[in-house]
Amino acid sequence: MDERAVRIEAAVTGAVTAGEVPGAAWWVGRHGEVLSRGAAGTRTPGAADPVAADDVFRISSMTKPVVAAVALSLVDDGLLSLDDPVDALLPELADRQVLVDAADPDAGTEPAARPISVRDVLTFRLGLGFDFTVPWPAPGMAALAAAGLPLGPPAPQAAPGPDEWLRRLAGVPLSHQPGTHWLYHVGASVLGVLVARAAGLTLPEALAERVLVPLGMDGTGFGVPPAARGRLGPHWTPPGPDGAREVYDAADGQWSRPPAFPDGGDGLVSTVDDLAAFATLLAVGGRAPDGSRVLGEETVRAMTSEQVGPVDDEGGGWGLGIGVRRTDEPGGRHAGSYGWDGGLGSTWWTDPVTGVTAVLLTNQMWASPRPPPLFEAFRQAAFGA
């Protein structure tokens, strides 16, 4: 085992031993070679049910890049065009009204200066979403909640079907003019509906046809695939003041069956091997292991290139449905690294400078929007010199 692999395993097993998370699985590779793959801890704290490297985890917001790849495959095939309005496929979002002042809903609304485009949806600049720069809840978020749209941690059985979900969303004015302001999450949910309508399939069907089957990602889905049901354990909240955790989702809970609304923002379960396969697709320019093309090379380049400017004060940017670092991370990822994290306890990033890809999946949700110490330690071990 080389030095990097020793560091990676020590970072994860140390966190498990210290009680930071009940269990985790990881995969780290470089230029197609596996550097470290393993698992540590248990599915249930204190129980004799060890996590295995092929276990299925709820990946929450890491869903976003996977669904974005489906959308971009439709662009490659001419079924979508980045700069076309979404009105024809999503007429519910035509002729939008926009808040005159995003911080003051009483200031009234004005017509949108132009339609929402496919590019706006992928870059999260459609005018709807979470604004982390203002106090919670911003008026736009309050309006989404008032429309009966789930806004908390992922809960796949809580939302209505796609048509009703979009109907409710259509009653909420945009917080910003299309194309002007990055807002998190809602664009990915809208993208899932757009993909389904453009493909003439359900989102799970389009995802399977265009990404999962070509890449052999048989542990990934909206709801656990039947063959993988024995590999999904419970998911946990962080320890409370008394050190105890609560079950956030049981093994036979919300992800054990297909949802009414397959959410392109946070609905998938997956495995470290499946996510490594997806990361490899992008790293090699869009080809599946058998050489067939899933995405065009130029499409992959556009997807993984920063498009919108800073989205936080820590070097983060955004491409076409995926996070892209704008700056070097001291001792870690370089500018141009791409991937994303999931607040239920997951992360995947690829550094094109070093060729390193690192995937970490845990069975405990984050306590805040900032990654827990394990995630910082894992990235330093995987991406550091």
mmCIF file of C-alpha atoms in Angstrom, residues 21 51 73 77 87 94 104 124 149-150 172 204 208 242 251 287 306 309 338:
data_model
loop_
_atom_site.group_PDB
_atom_site.id
_atom_site.type_symbol
_atom_site.label_atom_id
_atom_site.label_comp_id
_atom_site.label_asym_id
_atom_site.label_seq_id
_atom_site.Cartn_x
_atom_site.Cartn_y
_atom_site.Cartn_z
ATOM 1 C CA VAL A 21 -19.547 8.827 11.539
ATOM 2 C CA VAL A 51 -20.319 -1.398 5.956
ATOM 3 C CA SER A 73 -26.589 13.951 -23.777
ATOM 4 C CA ASP A 77 -28.516 14.531 -29.766
ATOM 5 C CA ASP A 87 -41.136 27.415 -22.743
ATOM 6 C CA ALA A 94 -43.246 30.848 -19.580
ATOM 7 C CA ASP A 104 -38.796 42.677 -0.340
ATOM 8 C CA PHE A 124 -28.746 27.563 -11.721
ATOM 9 C CA LEU A 149 -42.677 22.434 -2.099
ATOM 10 C CA PRO A 150 -40.339 20.496 0.259
ATOM 11 C CA VAL A 172 -43.797 31.483 -7.379
ATOM 12 C CA PRO A 204 -35.477 7.246 -14.235
ATOM 13 C CA ALA A 208 -30.953 4.451 -17.165
ATOM 14 C CA ASP A 242 -25.915 13.610 24.536
ATOM 15 C CA ALA A 251 -33.241 0.796 5.469
ATOM 16 C CA ARG A 287 -16.771 7.523 -23.514
ATOM 17 C CA GLU A 306 -16.646 27.301 -14.717
ATOM 18 C CA GLY A 309 -18.379 33.318 -11.325
ATOM 19 C CA TYR A 338 -14.918 19.393 -10.645
#
